Amino acid sequence: MIAMSGGVDSSVAAYLMQQAGYDCMGVTMKLYENEDAGVPRGHTCCTLDDVEDARRVAYALGMPYYVFNYKDAFREQVMARFAAAYQHGATPNPCLDCNRYLKFGLLETRARALGCDVLATGHYARVEQLPDGRYTLKKAVDTTKDQSYVLAWLTQEQLAHTRFPLGGLHKTEAREIAEAHGFCNAHKHDSQDICFVPDGDYAAAVERLTGAHSEPGRFVDTQGKVLGTHRGIIHYTIGQRRGLGIAAETPLYVCGIDVPRNEVVLGRNDELFSTELDAGGCNWISGDVPDAPLHVTARIRYRQPEQPCTVTATGPDTVHVSFETPQRAITRGQAVVFYDGDTVLGGGTIAQPLCRYAADLGFEVVVADDRPSFANHPRFPEAKQIFLSVNYRSRAGIVETAGKLIGQNRERFPKQIVAGQSTSDERQDVCFVPEATQGARRMQGEKSTLPIPTGTASGISTAAFGTSWLPLSTD
């Protein structure tokens, strides 16, 4: 089965698979209606043109061609995730979700049901089989077109039944093949935008998909000072400078998005840099979770050059990443993908940069909402405290979960300190400390003393406990 988008790459992939001796069928996934992309009914949508281009190439090659309707699945697995991420202050990668849940999920399942041995696509990447029988994913020969970053969630089972015919070619060679065989799309431009957001207005797409308007809120600086009013958090992403509408002596950038307070945190460019992050939902292509830190390279966005780092698995699907040099605008919701030379080791979804403030204050386990982020963390080998930013109605369950993860029971953490309470009555930042630690009391005023272990900071500003950057994940 050839996944044909109507572009030149998947068309050449179909030709190459046929030349390799496979009996092929071409298929295109119908993913959305025009209205979902903000295109009026009756307008000539590019996706309809793409279907026709794919059909013409398939028929020219003498292979059967089908269109499969995956609109409902696409809306649920890609569009809804996209909208929810922006509503929760994250920046998603819908192309990665489409590959993961649609192309190498539902479509591959359909291929097997129809008796196809392999699914071939026009991605620029390579699959190789190792001497031990396992498969590995590698970068494309054409590094300018390499798409391995969006394929890092492929499993051994999927790789065994996947082919990337273009992995050993350069883009110019693919176009030459298409032109030589008279393909109608030989000179068709590559798609650049998210398919269901053709105009690039992500905020409008979120409101169109959810039917909800994003409420305005406050711009604040990293110290909590109010700077102005924002249009709604879905309009912003980490590192953004344009469109803020804030006059300042020095350029300001989005450094954080505080969903519970509906605040967008602005700061200087140098405040965007961090050397560490935590990620969840990780996939290891080999099938084995590393039992020791890996000294590898990683990308935190699609076209970023790889950066040297140390990756430590903190759980079956969680990791901590420490970069050798500070990275700009590490963004929650984006993928971090790990490489060993040309080999893709796997990847995960960025939760949030490590809170250097909490680390500096001596906290050894930090939990945000219901997802422990620092269990078995290399920076925090022995847990003595738990910091949570939580909805107080679900606090007990979170504490129990955190206690289990660090090998303690609930009775060891009876003391709690409310620090920097949110303006919302439903959210509080809470520090739980062991029973052996005496003198726990509610923080009052701008500075108070917390009963934290010897050798760590004791004078702590309540501002340091704000939810602007302490929550590490929001699901």
mmCIF file with all atom_site columns, N, CA and C in Angstrom, residues 164-219:
data_model
loop_
_atom_site.group_PDB
_atom_site.id
_atom_site.type_symbol
_atom_site.label_atom_id
_atom_site.label_alt_id
_atom_site.label_comp_id
_atom_site.label_asym_id
_atom_site.label_entity_id
_atom_site.label_seq_id
_atom_site.pdbx_PDB_ins_code
_atom_site.Cartn_x
_atom_site.Cartn_y
_atom_site.Cartn_z
_atom_site.occupancy
_atom_site.B_iso_or_equiv
_atom_site.pdbx_formal_charge
_atom_site.auth_seq_id
_atom_site.auth_comp_id
_atom_site.auth_asym_id
_atom_site.auth_atom_id
_atom_site.pdbx_PDB_model_num
ATOM 1   N N  . PHE A 1 164 ? 10.488  3.384  3.129   1.00 0.00 ? 164 PHE A N  1
ATOM 2   C CA . PHE A 1 164 ? 10.696  4.777  2.743   1.00 0.00 ? 164 PHE A CA 1
ATOM 3   C C  . PHE A 1 164 ? 11.595  4.793  1.506   1.00 0.00 ? 164 PHE A C  1
ATOM 4   N N  . PRO A 1 165 ? 11.040  4.643  0.322   1.00 0.00 ? 165 PRO A N  1
ATOM 5   C CA . PRO A 1 165 ? 11.851  4.530  -0.901  1.00 0.00 ? 165 PRO A CA 1
ATOM 6   C C  . PRO A 1 165 ? 12.717  5.744  -1.193  1.00 0.00 ? 165 PRO A C  1
ATOM 7   N N  . LEU A 1 166 ? 12.358  6.916  -0.668  1.00 0.00 ? 166 LEU A N  1
ATOM 8   C CA . LEU A 1 166 ? 13.106  8.132  -0.979  1.00 0.00 ? 166 LEU A CA 1
ATOM 9   C C  . LEU A 1 166 ? 14.260  8.389  -0.020  1.00 0.00 ? 166 LEU A C  1
ATOM 10  N N  . GLY A 1 167 ? 14.443  7.543  0.976   1.00 0.00 ? 167 GLY A N  1
ATOM 11  C CA . GLY A 1 167 ? 15.463  7.779  1.990   1.00 0.00 ? 167 GLY A CA 1
ATOM 12  C C  . GLY A 1 167 ? 16.869  7.889  1.457   1.00 0.00 ? 167 GLY A C  1
ATOM 13  N N  . GLY A 1 168 ? 17.136  7.242  0.341   1.00 0.00 ? 168 GLY A N  1
ATOM 14  C CA . GLY A 1 168 ? 18.479  7.276  -0.239  1.00 0.00 ? 168 GLY A CA 1
ATOM 15  C C  . GLY A 1 168 ? 18.632  8.261  -1.372  1.00 0.00 ? 168 GLY A C  1
ATOM 16  N N  . LEU A 1 169 ? 17.599  9.074  -1.621  1.00 0.00 ? 169 LEU A N  1
ATOM 17  C CA . LEU A 1 169 ? 17.626  10.030 -2.720  1.00 0.00 ? 169 LEU A CA 1
ATOM 18  C C  . LEU A 1 169 ? 17.682  11.467 -2.218  1.00 0.00 ? 169 LEU A C  1
ATOM 19  N N  . HIS A 1 170 ? 18.111  12.346 -3.097  1.00 0.00 ? 170 HIS A N  1
ATOM 20  C CA . HIS A 1 170 ? 17.984  13.777 -2.854  1.00 0.00 ? 170 HIS A CA 1
ATOM 21  C C  . HIS A 1 170 ? 16.695  14.254 -3.524  1.00 0.00 ? 170 HIS A C  1
ATOM 22  N N  . LYS A 1 171 ? 16.148  15.346 -3.042  1.00 0.00 ? 171 LYS A N  1
ATOM 23  C CA . LYS A 1 171 ? 14.892  15.864 -3.576  1.00 0.00 ? 171 LYS A CA 1
ATOM 24  C C  . LYS A 1 171 ? 14.989  16.120 -5.075  1.00 0.00 ? 171 LYS A C  1
ATOM 25  N N  . THR A 1 172 ? 16.126  16.630 -5.514  1.00 0.00 ? 172 THR A N  1
ATOM 26  C CA . THR A 1 172 ? 16.289  16.901 -6.946  1.00 0.00 ? 172 THR A CA 1
ATOM 27  C C  . THR A 1 172 ? 16.170  15.631 -7.767  1.00 0.00 ? 172 THR A C  1
ATOM 28  N N  . GLU A 1 173 ? 16.661  14.515 -7.219  1.00 0.00 ? 173 GLU A N  1
ATOM 29  C CA . GLU A 1 173 ? 16.558  13.238 -7.930  1.00 0.00 ? 173 GLU A CA 1
ATOM 30  C C  . GLU A 1 173 ? 15.112  12.775 -8.008  1.00 0.00 ? 173 GLU A C  1
ATOM 31  N N  . ALA A 1 174 ? 14.353  12.995 -6.949  1.00 0.00 ? 174 ALA A N  1
ATOM 32  C CA . ALA A 1 174 ? 12.935  12.613 -6.964  1.00 0.00 ? 174 ALA A CA 1
ATOM 33  C C  . ALA A 1 174 ? 12.183  13.392 -8.036  1.00 0.00 ? 174 ALA A C  1
ATOM 34  N N  . ARG A 1 175 ? 12.456  14.677 -8.131  1.00 0.00 ? 175 ARG A N  1
ATOM 35  C CA . ARG A 1 175 ? 11.779  15.487 -9.155  1.00 0.00 ? 175 ARG A CA 1
ATOM 36  C C  . ARG A 1 175 ? 12.193  15.045 -10.562 1.00 0.00 ? 175 ARG A C  1
ATOM 37  N N  . GLU A 1 176 ? 13.445  14.680 -10.727 1.00 0.00 ? 176 GLU A N  1
ATOM 38  C CA . GLU A 1 176 ? 13.911  14.211 -12.037 1.00 0.00 ? 176 GLU A CA 1
ATOM 39  C C  . GLU A 1 176 ? 13.193  12.931 -12.452 1.00 0.00 ? 176 GLU A C  1
ATOM 40  N N  . ILE A 1 177 ? 12.977  12.034 -11.500 1.00 0.00 ? 177 ILE A N  1
ATOM 41  C CA . ILE A 1 177 ? 12.254  10.798 -11.802 1.00 0.00 ? 177 ILE A CA 1
ATOM 42  C C  . ILE A 1 177 ? 10.817  11.121 -12.205 1.00 0.00 ? 177 ILE A C  1
ATOM 43  N N  . ALA A 1 178 ? 10.181  12.012 -11.451 1.00 0.00 ? 178 ALA A N  1
ATOM 44  C CA . ALA A 1 178 ? 8.797   12.385 -11.759 1.00 0.00 ? 178 ALA A CA 1
ATOM 45  C C  . ALA A 1 178 ? 8.692   13.021 -13.136 1.00 0.00 ? 178 ALA A C  1
ATOM 46  N N  . GLU A 1 179 ? 9.636   13.877 -13.443 1.00 0.00 ? 179 GLU A N  1
ATOM 47  C CA . GLU A 1 179 ? 9.619   14.556 -14.739 1.00 0.00 ? 179 GLU A CA 1
ATOM 48  C C  . GLU A 1 179 ? 9.863   13.574 -15.884 1.00 0.00 ? 179 GLU A C  1
ATOM 49  N N  . ALA A 1 180 ? 10.775  12.646 -15.671 1.00 0.00 ? 180 ALA A N  1
ATOM 50  C CA . ALA A 1 180 ? 11.100  11.665 -16.710 1.00 0.00 ? 180 ALA A CA 1
ATOM 51  C C  . ALA A 1 180 ? 9.908   10.778 -17.057 1.00 0.00 ? 180 ALA A C  1
ATOM 52  N N  . HIS A 1 181 ? 9.023   10.569 -16.089 1.00 0.00 ? 181 HIS A N  1
ATOM 53  C CA . HIS A 1 181 ? 7.872   9.699  -16.327 1.00 0.00 ? 181 HIS A CA 1
ATOM 54  C C  . HIS A 1 181 ? 6.575   10.482 -16.521 1.00 0.00 ? 181 HIS A C  1
ATOM 55  N N  . GLY A 1 182 ? 6.712   11.791 -16.699 1.00 0.00 ? 182 GLY A N  1
ATOM 56  C CA . GLY A 1 182 ? 5.571   12.613 -17.051 1.00 0.00 ? 182 GLY A CA 1
ATOM 57  C C  . GLY A 1 182 ? 4.528   12.771 -15.966 1.00 0.00 ? 182 GLY A C  1
ATOM 58  N N  . PHE A 1 183 ? 4.931   12.694 -14.709 1.00 0.00 ? 183 PHE A N  1
ATOM 59  C CA . PHE A 1 183 ? 3.961   12.851 -13.621 1.00 0.00 ? 183 PHE A CA 1
ATOM 60  C C  . PHE A 1 183 ? 3.420   14.285 -13.616 1.00 0.00 ? 183 PHE A C  1
ATOM 61  N N  . CYS A 1 184 ? 2.126   14.418 -13.407 1.00 0.00 ? 184 CYS A N  1
ATOM 62  C CA . CYS A 1 184 ? 1.485   15.728 -13.446 1.00 0.00 ? 184 CYS A CA 1
ATOM 63  C C  . CYS A 1 184 ? 1.963   16.655 -12.333 1.00 0.00 ? 184 CYS A C  1
ATOM 64  N N  . ASN A 1 185 ? 2.529   16.078 -11.268 1.00 0.00 ? 185 ASN A N  1
ATOM 65  C CA . ASN A 1 185 ? 2.952   16.878 -10.118 1.00 0.00 ? 185 ASN A CA 1
ATOM 66  C C  . ASN A 1 185 ? 4.466   17.001 -10.001 1.00 0.00 ? 185 ASN A C  1
ATOM 67  N N  . ALA A 1 186 ? 5.174   16.783 -11.110 1.00 0.00 ? 186 ALA A N  1
ATOM 68  C CA . ALA A 1 186 ? 6.649   16.784 -11.085 1.00 0.00 ? 186 ALA A CA 1
ATOM 69  C C  . ALA A 1 186 ? 7.216   18.090 -10.545 1.00 0.00 ? 186 ALA A C  1
ATOM 70  N N  . HIS A 1 187 ? 6.530   19.197 -10.785 1.00 0.00 ? 187 HIS A N  1
ATOM 71  C CA . HIS A 1 187 ? 7.034   20.494 -10.346 1.00 0.00 ? 187 HIS A CA 1
ATOM 72  C C  . HIS A 1 187 ? 6.124   21.146 -9.297  1.00 0.00 ? 187 HIS A C  1
ATOM 73  N N  . LYS A 1 188 ? 5.320   20.340 -8.681  1.00 0.00 ? 188 LYS A N  1
ATOM 74  C CA . LYS A 1 188 ? 4.398   20.842 -7.655  1.00 0.00 ? 188 LYS A CA 1
ATOM 75  C C  . LYS A 1 188 ? 5.172   21.278 -6.424  1.00 0.00 ? 188 LYS A C  1
ATOM 76  N N  . HIS A 1 189 ? 4.777   22.418 -5.853  1.00 0.00 ? 189 HIS A N  1
ATOM 77  C CA . HIS A 1 189 ? 5.466   22.928 -4.672  1.00 0.00 ? 189 HIS A CA 1
ATOM 78  C C  . HIS A 1 189 ? 5.203   22.028 -3.468  1.00 0.00 ? 189 HIS A C  1
ATOM 79  N N  . ASP A 1 190 ? 6.186   21.937 -2.581  1.00 0.00 ? 190 ASP A N  1
ATOM 80  C CA . ASP A 1 190 ? 6.018   21.177 -1.356  1.00 0.00 ? 190 ASP A CA 1
ATOM 81  C C  . ASP A 1 190 ? 5.054   21.898 -0.421  1.00 0.00 ? 190 ASP A C  1
ATOM 82  N N  . SER A 1 191 ? 4.267   21.127 0.307   1.00 0.00 ? 191 SER A N  1
ATOM 83  C CA . SER A 1 191 ? 3.362   21.704 1.291   1.00 0.00 ? 191 SER A CA 1
ATOM 84  C C  . SER A 1 191 ? 4.168   22.212 2.480   1.00 0.00 ? 191 SER A C  1
ATOM 85  N N  . GLN A 1 192 ? 3.859   23.415 2.942   1.00 0.00 ? 192 GLN A N  1
ATOM 86  C CA . GLN A 1 192 ? 4.583   24.030 4.048   1.00 0.00 ? 192 GLN A CA 1
ATOM 87  C C  . GLN A 1 192 ? 3.717   24.219 5.290   1.00 0.00 ? 192 GLN A C  1
ATOM 88  N N  . ASP A 1 193 ? 2.449   24.509 5.108   1.00 0.00 ? 193 ASP A N  1
ATOM 89  C CA . ASP A 1 193 ? 1.579   24.839 6.224   1.00 0.00 ? 193 ASP A CA 1
ATOM 90  C C  . ASP A 1 193 ? 0.906   23.592 6.788   1.00 0.00 ? 193 ASP A C  1
ATOM 91  N N  . ILE A 1 194 ? 0.372   23.719 8.002   1.00 0.00 ? 194 ILE A N  1
ATOM 92  C CA . ILE A 1 194 ? -0.475  22.681 8.561   1.00 0.00 ? 194 ILE A CA 1
ATOM 93  C C  . ILE A 1 194 ? -1.718  22.592 7.680   1.00 0.00 ? 194 ILE A C  1
ATOM 94  N N  . CYS A 1 195 ? -2.055  21.384 7.237   1.00 0.00 ? 195 CYS A N  1
ATOM 95  C CA . CYS A 1 195 ? -3.073  21.234 6.192   1.00 0.00 ? 195 CYS A CA 1
ATOM 96  C C  . CYS A 1 195 ? -4.420  21.840 6.562   1.00 0.00 ? 195 CYS A C  1
ATOM 97  N N  . PHE A 1 196 ? -4.823  21.754 7.837   1.00 0.00 ? 196 PHE A N  1
ATOM 98  C CA . PHE A 1 196 ? -6.127  22.279 8.206   1.00 0.00 ? 196 PHE A CA 1
ATOM 99  C C  . PHE A 1 196 ? -6.051  23.720 8.727   1.00 0.00 ? 196 PHE A C  1
ATOM 100 N N  . VAL A 1 197 ? -4.867  24.333 8.609   1.00 0.00 ? 197 VAL A N  1
ATOM 101 C CA . VAL A 1 197 ? -4.716  25.757 8.932   1.00 0.00 ? 197 VAL A CA 1
ATOM 102 C C  . VAL A 1 197 ? -3.978  26.421 7.768   1.00 0.00 ? 197 VAL A C  1
ATOM 103 N N  . PRO A 1 198 ? -4.594  26.445 6.587   1.00 0.00 ? 198 PRO A N  1
ATOM 104 C CA . PRO A 1 198 ? -3.888  26.926 5.392   1.00 0.00 ? 198 PRO A CA 1
ATOM 105 C C  . PRO A 1 198 ? -3.465  28.377 5.452   1.00 0.00 ? 198 PRO A C  1
ATOM 106 N N  . ASP A 1 199 ? -4.158  29.189 6.263   1.00 0.00 ? 199 ASP A N  1
ATOM 107 C CA . ASP A 1 199 ? -3.803  30.603 6.338   1.00 0.00 ? 199 ASP A CA 1
ATOM 108 C C  . ASP A 1 199 ? -2.819  30.900 7.456   1.00 0.00 ? 199 ASP A C  1
ATOM 109 N N  . GLY A 1 200 ? -2.431  29.875 8.227   1.00 0.00 ? 200 GLY A N  1
ATOM 110 C CA . GLY A 1 200 ? -1.453  30.061 9.287   1.00 0.00 ? 200 GLY A CA 1
ATOM 111 C C  . GLY A 1 200 ? -1.981  30.716 10.540  1.00 0.00 ? 200 GLY A C  1
ATOM 112 N N  . ASP A 1 201 ? -3.284  30.965 10.627  1.00 0.00 ? 201 ASP A N  1
ATOM 113 C CA . ASP A 1 201 ? -3.867  31.595 11.810  1.00 0.00 ? 201 ASP A CA 1
ATOM 114 C C  . ASP A 1 201 ? -4.286  30.506 12.793  1.00 0.00 ? 201 ASP A C  1
ATOM 115 N N  . TYR A 1 202 ? -3.353  30.103 13.647  1.00 0.00 ? 202 TYR A N  1
ATOM 116 C CA . TYR A 1 202 ? -3.596  28.989 14.561  1.00 0.00 ? 202 TYR A CA 1
ATOM 117 C C  . TYR A 1 202 ? -4.681  29.314 15.580  1.00 0.00 ? 202 TYR A C  1
ATOM 118 N N  . ALA A 1 203 ? -4.673  30.542 16.101  1.00 0.00 ? 203 ALA A N  1
ATOM 119 C CA . ALA A 1 203 ? -5.668  30.920 17.109  1.00 0.00 ? 203 ALA A CA 1
ATOM 120 C C  . ALA A 1 203 ? -7.078  30.841 16.535  1.00 0.00 ? 203 ALA A C  1
ATOM 121 N N  . ALA A 1 204 ? -7.255  31.328 15.317  1.00 0.00 ? 204 ALA A N  1
ATOM 122 C CA . ALA A 1 204 ? -8.570  31.254 14.679  1.00 0.00 ? 204 ALA A CA 1
ATOM 123 C C  . ALA A 1 204 ? -8.988  29.809 14.478  1.00 0.00 ? 204 ALA A C  1
ATOM 124 N N  . ALA A 1 205 ? -8.020  28.942 14.143  1.00 0.00 ? 205 ALA A N  1
ATOM 125 C CA . ALA A 1 205 ? -8.324  27.521 13.963  1.00 0.00 ? 205 ALA A CA 1
ATOM 126 C C  . ALA A 1 205 ? -8.784  26.892 15.272  1.00 0.00 ? 205 ALA A C  1
ATOM 127 N N  . VAL A 1 206 ? -8.126  27.249 16.373  1.00 0.00 ? 206 VAL A N  1
ATOM 128 C CA . VAL A 1 206 ? -8.514  26.710 17.677  1.00 0.00 ? 206 VAL A CA 1
ATOM 129 C C  . VAL A 1 206 ? -9.936  27.129 18.024  1.00 0.00 ? 206 VAL A C  1
ATOM 130 N N  . GLU A 1 207 ? -10.257 28.393 17.824  1.00 0.00 ? 207 GLU A N  1
ATOM 131 C CA . GLU A 1 207 ? -11.600 28.867 18.141  1.00 0.00 ? 207 GLU A CA 1
ATOM 132 C C  . GLU A 1 207 ? -12.635 28.249 17.210  1.00 0.00 ? 207 GLU A C  1
ATOM 133 N N  . ARG A 1 208 ? -12.262 28.036 15.960  1.00 0.00 ? 208 ARG A N  1
ATOM 134 C CA . ARG A 1 208 ? -13.190 27.407 15.016  1.00 0.00 ? 208 ARG A CA 1
ATOM 135 C C  . ARG A 1 208 ? -13.449 25.950 15.402  1.00 0.00 ? 208 ARG A C  1
ATOM 136 N N  . LEU A 1 209 ? -12.419 25.260 15.841  1.00 0.00 ? 209 LEU A N  1
ATOM 137 C CA . LEU A 1 209 ? -12.556 23.847 16.186  1.00 0.00 ? 209 LEU A CA 1
ATOM 138 C C  . LEU A 1 209 ? -13.270 23.629 17.506  1.00 0.00 ? 209 LEU A C  1
ATOM 139 N N  . THR A 1 210 ? -13.088 24.534 18.451  1.00 0.00 ? 210 THR A N  1
ATOM 140 C CA . THR A 1 210 ? -13.660 24.350 19.780  1.00 0.00 ? 210 THR A CA 1
ATOM 141 C C  . THR A 1 210 ? -14.968 25.103 19.981  1.00 0.00 ? 210 THR A C  1
ATOM 142 N N  . GLY A 1 211 ? -15.186 26.117 19.188  1.00 0.00 ? 211 GLY A N  1
ATOM 143 C CA . GLY A 1 211 ? -16.362 26.953 19.387  1.00 0.00 ? 211 GLY A CA 1
ATOM 144 C C  . GLY A 1 211 ? -16.252 27.828 20.617  1.00 0.00 ? 211 GLY A C  1
ATOM 145 N N  . ALA A 1 212 ? -15.051 27.912 21.196  1.00 0.00 ? 212 ALA A N  1
ATOM 146 C CA . ALA A 1 212 ? -14.834 28.692 22.418  1.00 0.00 ? 212 ALA A CA 1
ATOM 147 C C  . ALA A 1 212 ? -13.910 29.867 22.133  1.00 0.00 ? 212 ALA A C  1
ATOM 148 N N  . HIS A 1 213 ? -14.225 30.980 22.735  1.00 0.00 ? 213 HIS A N  1
ATOM 149 C CA . HIS A 1 213 ? -13.398 32.180 22.588  1.00 0.00 ? 213 HIS A CA 1
ATOM 150 C C  . HIS A 1 213 ? -12.366 32.220 23.711  1.00 0.00 ? 213 HIS A C  1
ATOM 151 N N  . SER A 1 214 ? -11.126 32.500 23.360  1.00 0.00 ? 214 SER A N  1
ATOM 152 C CA . SER A 1 214 ? -10.060 32.592 24.363  1.00 0.00 ? 214 SER A CA 1
ATOM 153 C C  . SER A 1 214 ? -10.137 33.939 25.063  1.00 0.00 ? 214 SER A C  1
ATOM 154 N N  . GLU A 1 215 ? -10.310 33.897 26.380  1.00 0.00 ? 215 GLU A N  1
ATOM 155 C CA . GLU A 1 215 ? -10.521 35.117 27.141  1.00 0.00 ? 215 GLU A CA 1
ATOM 156 C C  . GLU A 1 215 ? -9.228  35.923 27.303  1.00 0.00 ? 215 GLU A C  1
ATOM 157 N N  . PRO A 1 216 ? -9.315  37.245 27.198  1.00 0.00 ? 216 PRO A N  1
ATOM 158 C CA . PRO A 1 216 ? -8.151  38.097 27.465  1.00 0.00 ? 216 PRO A CA 1
ATOM 159 C C  . PRO A 1 216 ? -7.700  37.941 28.915  1.00 0.00 ? 216 PRO A C  1
ATOM 160 N N  . GLY A 1 217 ? -6.439  38.245 29.152  1.00 0.00 ? 217 GLY A N  1
ATOM 161 C CA . GLY A 1 217 ? -5.883  38.168 30.501  1.00 0.00 ? 217 GLY A CA 1
ATOM 162 C C  . GLY A 1 217 ? -4.719  39.127 30.635  1.00 0.00 ? 217 GLY A C  1
ATOM 163 N N  . ARG A 1 218 ? -3.897  38.927 31.641  1.00 0.00 ? 218 ARG A N  1
ATOM 164 C CA . ARG A 1 218 ? -2.816  39.859 31.933  1.00 0.00 ? 218 ARG A CA 1
ATOM 165 C C  . ARG A 1 218 ? -1.480  39.398 31.367  1.00 0.00 ? 218 ARG A C  1
ATOM 166 N N  . PHE A 1 219 ? -0.743  40.344 30.801  1.00 0.00 ? 219 PHE A N  1
ATOM 167 C CA . PHE A 1 219 ? 0.688   40.163 30.572  1.00 0.00 ? 219 PHE A CA 1
ATOM 168 C C  . PHE A 1 219 ? 1.381   40.505 31.878  1.00 0.00 ? 219 PHE A C  1
#
